[in-house]
Structures are given as C-alpha cells and as structure tokens.
mmCIF file of C-alpha atoms in Angstrom:
data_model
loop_
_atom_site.group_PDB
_atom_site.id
_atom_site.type_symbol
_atom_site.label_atom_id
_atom_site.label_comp_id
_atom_site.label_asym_id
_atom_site.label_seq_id
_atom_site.Cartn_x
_atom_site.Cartn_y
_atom_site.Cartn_z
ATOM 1 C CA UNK A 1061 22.290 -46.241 9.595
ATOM 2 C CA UNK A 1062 18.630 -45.902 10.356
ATOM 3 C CA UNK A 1063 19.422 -43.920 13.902
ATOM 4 C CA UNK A 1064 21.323 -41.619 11.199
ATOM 5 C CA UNK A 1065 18.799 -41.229 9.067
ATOM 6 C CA UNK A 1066 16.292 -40.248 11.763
ATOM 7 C CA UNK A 1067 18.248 -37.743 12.816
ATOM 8 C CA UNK A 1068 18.720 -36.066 9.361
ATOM 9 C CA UNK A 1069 14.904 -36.025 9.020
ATOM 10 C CA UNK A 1070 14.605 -34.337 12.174
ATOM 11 C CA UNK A 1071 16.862 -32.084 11.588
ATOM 12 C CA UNK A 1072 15.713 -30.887 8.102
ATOM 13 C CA UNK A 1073 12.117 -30.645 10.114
ATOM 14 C CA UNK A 1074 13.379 -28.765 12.777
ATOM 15 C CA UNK A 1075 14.812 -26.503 10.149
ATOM 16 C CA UNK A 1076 11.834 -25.901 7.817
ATOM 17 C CA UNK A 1077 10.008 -24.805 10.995
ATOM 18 C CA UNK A 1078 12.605 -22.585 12.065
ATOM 19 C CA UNK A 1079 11.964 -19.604 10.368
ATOM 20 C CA UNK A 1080 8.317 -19.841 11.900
ATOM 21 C CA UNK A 1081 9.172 -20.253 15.518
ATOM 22 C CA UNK A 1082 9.370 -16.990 16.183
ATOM 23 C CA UNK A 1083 6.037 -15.880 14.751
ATOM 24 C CA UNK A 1084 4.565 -18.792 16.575
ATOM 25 C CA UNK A 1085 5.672 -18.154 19.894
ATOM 26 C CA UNK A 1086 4.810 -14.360 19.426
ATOM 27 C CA UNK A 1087 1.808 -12.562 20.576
ATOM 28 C CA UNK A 1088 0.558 -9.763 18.920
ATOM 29 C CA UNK A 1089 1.393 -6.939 21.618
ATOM 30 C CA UNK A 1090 5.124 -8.498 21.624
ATOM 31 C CA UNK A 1091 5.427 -7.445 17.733
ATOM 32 C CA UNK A 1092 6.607 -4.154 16.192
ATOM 33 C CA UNK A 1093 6.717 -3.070 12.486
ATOM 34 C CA UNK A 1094 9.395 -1.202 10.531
ATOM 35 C CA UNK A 1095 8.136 0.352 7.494
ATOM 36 C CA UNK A 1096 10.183 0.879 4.645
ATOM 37 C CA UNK A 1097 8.008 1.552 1.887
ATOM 38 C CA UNK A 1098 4.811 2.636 1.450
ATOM 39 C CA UNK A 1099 3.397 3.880 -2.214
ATOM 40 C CA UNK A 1100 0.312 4.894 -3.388
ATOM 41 C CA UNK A 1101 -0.366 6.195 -7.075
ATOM 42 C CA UNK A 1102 -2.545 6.345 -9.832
ATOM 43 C CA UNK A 1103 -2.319 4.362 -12.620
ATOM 44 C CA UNK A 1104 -3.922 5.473 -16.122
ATOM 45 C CA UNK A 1105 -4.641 3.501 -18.770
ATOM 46 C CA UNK A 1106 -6.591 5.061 -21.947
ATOM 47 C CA UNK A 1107 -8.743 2.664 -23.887
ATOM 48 C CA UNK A 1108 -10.117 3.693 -27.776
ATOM 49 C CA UNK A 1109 -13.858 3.248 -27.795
ATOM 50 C CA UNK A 1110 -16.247 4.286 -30.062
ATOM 51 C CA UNK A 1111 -16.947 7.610 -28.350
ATOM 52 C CA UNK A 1112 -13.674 8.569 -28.352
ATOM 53 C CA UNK A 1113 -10.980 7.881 -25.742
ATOM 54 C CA UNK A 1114 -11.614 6.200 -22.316
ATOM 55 C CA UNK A 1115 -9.538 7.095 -19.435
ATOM 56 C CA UNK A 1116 -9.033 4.268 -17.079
ATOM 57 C CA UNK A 1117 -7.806 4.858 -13.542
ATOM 58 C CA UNK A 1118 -6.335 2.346 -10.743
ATOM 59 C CA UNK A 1119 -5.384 3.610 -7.323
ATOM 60 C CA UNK A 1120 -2.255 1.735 -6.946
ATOM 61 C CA UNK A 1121 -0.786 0.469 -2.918
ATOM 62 C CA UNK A 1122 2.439 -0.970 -2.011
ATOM 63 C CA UNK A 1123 4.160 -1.831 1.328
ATOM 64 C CA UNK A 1124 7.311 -3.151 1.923
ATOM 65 C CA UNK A 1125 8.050 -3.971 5.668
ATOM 66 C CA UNK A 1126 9.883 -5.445 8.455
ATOM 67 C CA UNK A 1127 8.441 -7.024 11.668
ATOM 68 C CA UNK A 1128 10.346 -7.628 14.738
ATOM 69 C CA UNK A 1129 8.852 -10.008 18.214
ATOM 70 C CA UNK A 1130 10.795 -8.366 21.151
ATOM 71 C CA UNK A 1131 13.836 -6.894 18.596
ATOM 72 C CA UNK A 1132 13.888 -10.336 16.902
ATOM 73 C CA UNK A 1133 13.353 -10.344 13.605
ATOM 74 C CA UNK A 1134 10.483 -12.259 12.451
ATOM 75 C CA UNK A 1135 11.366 -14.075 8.922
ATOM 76 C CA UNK A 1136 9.248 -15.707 6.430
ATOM 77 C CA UNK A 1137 6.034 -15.993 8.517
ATOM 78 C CA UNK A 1138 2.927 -17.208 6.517
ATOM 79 C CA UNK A 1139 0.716 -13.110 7.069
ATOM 80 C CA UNK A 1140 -2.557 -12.147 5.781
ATOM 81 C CA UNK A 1141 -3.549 -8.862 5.399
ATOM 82 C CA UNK A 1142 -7.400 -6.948 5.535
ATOM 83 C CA UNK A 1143 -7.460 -3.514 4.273
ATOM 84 C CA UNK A 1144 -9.752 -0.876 6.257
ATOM 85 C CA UNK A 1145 -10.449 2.539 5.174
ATOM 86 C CA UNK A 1146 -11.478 5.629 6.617
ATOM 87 C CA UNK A 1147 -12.263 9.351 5.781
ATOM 88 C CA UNK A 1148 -11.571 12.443 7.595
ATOM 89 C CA UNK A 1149 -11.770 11.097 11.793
ATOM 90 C CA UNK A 1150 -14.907 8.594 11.279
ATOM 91 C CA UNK A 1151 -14.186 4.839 11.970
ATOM 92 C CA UNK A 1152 -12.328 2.797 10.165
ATOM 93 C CA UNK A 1153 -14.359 0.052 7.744
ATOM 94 C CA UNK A 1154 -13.677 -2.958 5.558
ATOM 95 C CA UNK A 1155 -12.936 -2.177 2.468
ATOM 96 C CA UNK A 1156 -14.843 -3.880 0.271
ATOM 97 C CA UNK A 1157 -13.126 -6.575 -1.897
ATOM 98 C CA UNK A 1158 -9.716 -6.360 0.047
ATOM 99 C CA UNK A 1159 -10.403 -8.726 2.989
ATOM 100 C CA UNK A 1160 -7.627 -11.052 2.206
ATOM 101 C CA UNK A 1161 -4.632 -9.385 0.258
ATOM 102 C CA UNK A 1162 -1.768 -11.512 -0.076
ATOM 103 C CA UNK A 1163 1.789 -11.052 1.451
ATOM 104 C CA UNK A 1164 4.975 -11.779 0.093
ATOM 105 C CA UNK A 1165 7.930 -13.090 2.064
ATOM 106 C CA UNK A 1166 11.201 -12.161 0.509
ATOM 107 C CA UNK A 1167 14.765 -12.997 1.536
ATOM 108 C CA UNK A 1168 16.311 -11.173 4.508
ATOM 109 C CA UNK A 1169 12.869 -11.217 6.224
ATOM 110 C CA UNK A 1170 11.229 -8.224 4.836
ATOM 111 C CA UNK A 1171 7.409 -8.534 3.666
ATOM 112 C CA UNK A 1172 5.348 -6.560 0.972
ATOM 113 C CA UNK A 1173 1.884 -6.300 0.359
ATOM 114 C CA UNK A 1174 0.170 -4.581 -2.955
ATOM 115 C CA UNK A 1175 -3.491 -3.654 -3.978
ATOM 116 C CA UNK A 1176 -5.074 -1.974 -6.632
ATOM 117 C CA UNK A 1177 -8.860 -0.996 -7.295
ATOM 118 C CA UNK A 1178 -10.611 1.022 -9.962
ATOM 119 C CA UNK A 1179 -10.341 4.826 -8.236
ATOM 120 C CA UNK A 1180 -14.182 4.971 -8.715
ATOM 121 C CA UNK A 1181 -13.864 2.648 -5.300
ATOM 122 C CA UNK A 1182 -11.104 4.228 -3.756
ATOM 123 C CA UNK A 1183 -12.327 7.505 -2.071
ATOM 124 C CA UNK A 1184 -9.681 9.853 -0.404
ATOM 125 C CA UNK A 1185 -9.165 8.900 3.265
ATOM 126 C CA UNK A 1186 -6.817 6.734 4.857
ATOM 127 C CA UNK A 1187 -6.581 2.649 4.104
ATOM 128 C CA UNK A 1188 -4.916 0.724 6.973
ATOM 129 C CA UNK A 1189 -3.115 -2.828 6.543
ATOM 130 C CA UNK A 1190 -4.054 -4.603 9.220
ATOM 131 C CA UNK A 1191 -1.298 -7.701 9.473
ATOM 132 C CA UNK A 1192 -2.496 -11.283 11.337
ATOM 133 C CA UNK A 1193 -0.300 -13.939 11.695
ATOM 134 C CA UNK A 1194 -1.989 -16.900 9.914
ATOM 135 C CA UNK A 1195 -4.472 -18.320 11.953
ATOM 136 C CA UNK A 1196 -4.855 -15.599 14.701
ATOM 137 C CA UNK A 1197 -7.539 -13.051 15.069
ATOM 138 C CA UNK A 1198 -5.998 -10.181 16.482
ATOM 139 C CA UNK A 1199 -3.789 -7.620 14.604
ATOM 140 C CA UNK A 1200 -0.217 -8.048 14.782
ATOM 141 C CA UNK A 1201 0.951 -4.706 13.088
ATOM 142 C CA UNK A 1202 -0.551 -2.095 10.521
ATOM 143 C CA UNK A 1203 0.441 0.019 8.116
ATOM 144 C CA UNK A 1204 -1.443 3.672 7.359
ATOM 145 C CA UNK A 1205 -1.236 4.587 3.746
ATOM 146 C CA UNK A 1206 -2.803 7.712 2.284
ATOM 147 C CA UNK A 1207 -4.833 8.300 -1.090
ATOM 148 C CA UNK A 1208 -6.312 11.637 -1.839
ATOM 149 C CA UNK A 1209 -8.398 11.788 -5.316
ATOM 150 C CA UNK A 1210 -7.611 15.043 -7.089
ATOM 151 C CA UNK A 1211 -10.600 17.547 -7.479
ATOM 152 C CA UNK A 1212 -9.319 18.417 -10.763
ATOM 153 C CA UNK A 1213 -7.446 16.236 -13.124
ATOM 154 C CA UNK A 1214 -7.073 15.349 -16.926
ATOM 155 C CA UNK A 1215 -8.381 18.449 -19.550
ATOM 156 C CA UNK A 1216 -10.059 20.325 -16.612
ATOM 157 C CA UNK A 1217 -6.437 20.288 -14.941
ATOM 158 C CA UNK A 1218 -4.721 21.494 -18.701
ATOM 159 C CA UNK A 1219 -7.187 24.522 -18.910
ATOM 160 C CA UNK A 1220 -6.451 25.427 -15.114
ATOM 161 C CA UNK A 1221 -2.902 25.077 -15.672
ATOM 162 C CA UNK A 1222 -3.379 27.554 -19.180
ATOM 163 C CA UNK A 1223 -5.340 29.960 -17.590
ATOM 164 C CA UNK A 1224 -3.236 30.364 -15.063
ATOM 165 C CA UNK A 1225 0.006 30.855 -17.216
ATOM 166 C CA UNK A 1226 -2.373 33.531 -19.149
ATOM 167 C CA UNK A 1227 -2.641 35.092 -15.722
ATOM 168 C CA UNK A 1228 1.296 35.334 -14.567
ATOM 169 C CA UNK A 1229 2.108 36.619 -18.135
ATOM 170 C CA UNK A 1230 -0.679 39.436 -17.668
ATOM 171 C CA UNK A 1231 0.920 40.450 -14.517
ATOM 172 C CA UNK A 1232 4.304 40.304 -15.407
ATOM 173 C CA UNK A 1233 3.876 42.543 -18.397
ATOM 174 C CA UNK A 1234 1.762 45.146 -16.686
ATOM 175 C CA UNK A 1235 4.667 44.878 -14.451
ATOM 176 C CA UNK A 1236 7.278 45.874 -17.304
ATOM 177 C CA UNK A 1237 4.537 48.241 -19.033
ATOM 178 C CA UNK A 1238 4.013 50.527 -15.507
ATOM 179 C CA UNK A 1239 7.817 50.061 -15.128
ATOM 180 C CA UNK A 1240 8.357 52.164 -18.473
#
C-alpha cells in the first residue's frame, strides 16, 4: 500500500512539472514565437475639475502569443517580460517603469502580456517585449508593437476636420456654379 502510494505521488509530481519540461530543457535560440495579437490604443478618460474638463489619456498594449522549442509547443511556462522602446532607428532602451510586466498563461498554451502608461510617457516609436524564461538572462522571443502619438487630436482635430468640410463644399459648389 505504501509502494502504491509512492508511486501516485510521483506521478502527480512528474505531472505538475510536465508542462515545464519543455521550457526547461529549451535554450533561447531553440525557441520561436507566433504572434496572434498585438494591440495598441488610447484610452481616454475625462475627469470634471474645477477648470473645466480634464482629458486623461493611457496608451494601452496587449499581446497574445504562442511559443514553440523546436515546433513543440511550449505550455504554461512561468515568463517575464521587460519592455524596451525606441524612436525612429536609435537603440532600443528600458522603458522606464515596465521592467517586469507580468504574463499570463492561459489554456491551450497561448500567453498574453498587457501594459498601460499615461501617454505623457509613451512617446511614438517602437516598444519591444522582450520574453525570458524565469530565471534566465537571455531573451527567448520578442514582440514589436507600434504607438504613434497623434500631432493633432481632441478640439484642434474637430476644427481641422470643420475646416476642411468648409473647404470640399467650397469646391464642389464652384464646381456646380462654373458648370452652369
């Protein structure tokens, strides 16, 4: 009965680790990535203050992705993420604040990662996810996700938008009046 029981606990063991041994016994060059989502937005939020309205803004970042050691899939391994950013061809940096972003393991072995930071810190460039297995140093995978800050937005982009409207019904009915 004991010899039974010993057996059942090693089995349950050998199962819980299971879904790890891949990662484990996977170096970083064996690994590829399958992206299946990637998301960036703004997200507004308008708060009443004294003065008057306040518009809030978060740039938004989701991932949703798949990683494979030499075309085996590679399920429920404990990740951790560090964001880097860059702009135009420079180098990429830390981003500040997004060393450690947490990654979510869901059923069927796919992974998703999201971030948000006030768009006052999140210039237009590129921000790369740069995926570890826990407890290595060197980057397993990444994911490139793009955020561009509009030049104009909010009542500067309302006025654009009215002017030009003012401008295609101008030309339109100079068409019609010269067509007379």
């Amino acid at each position: 009965r004991t010899s039974m029981l010993m057996k059942a606990v090693a089995l349950s063991l050998l199962l819980a680790v299971l879904p790890f041994s891949t990662a484990s016994n996977c170096v970083a060059s064996d690994v590829s990535i399958v992206q299946d989502v990637a998301y960036t937005d703004m997200a507004t939020t308008w708060i009443s203050t004294e003065r008057g309205l306040l518009e809030d803004k978060m740039a938004v970042f989701s991932a949703e992705f798949r990683l494979f050691c030499k075309s085996d899939p590679v399920k429920g391994a404990p990740l951790k993420v560090a964001i880097v950013y860059r702009s135009g061809s420079e180098a990429y940096v830390p981003k500040e604040g997004l060393g450690k972003v947490a990654v979510m393991a869901n059923e069927g072995g796919t992974y998703q990662l999201s971030f948000a930071l006030p768009e006052k810190q999140m210039p237009s460039g590129e921000y790369k996810a740069e995926i570890y297995f826990e407890g290595e140093n060197s980057v397993a995978a990444s994911i490139s996700m793009f955020h561009s800050v509009p030049v104009i937005h909010g009542r500067h982009m309302e006025m654009l938008s009215a002017v030009l409207l003012a401008v295609q019904v101008y030309v339109v009915s100079t068409w019609f009046s010269a067509a007379k």
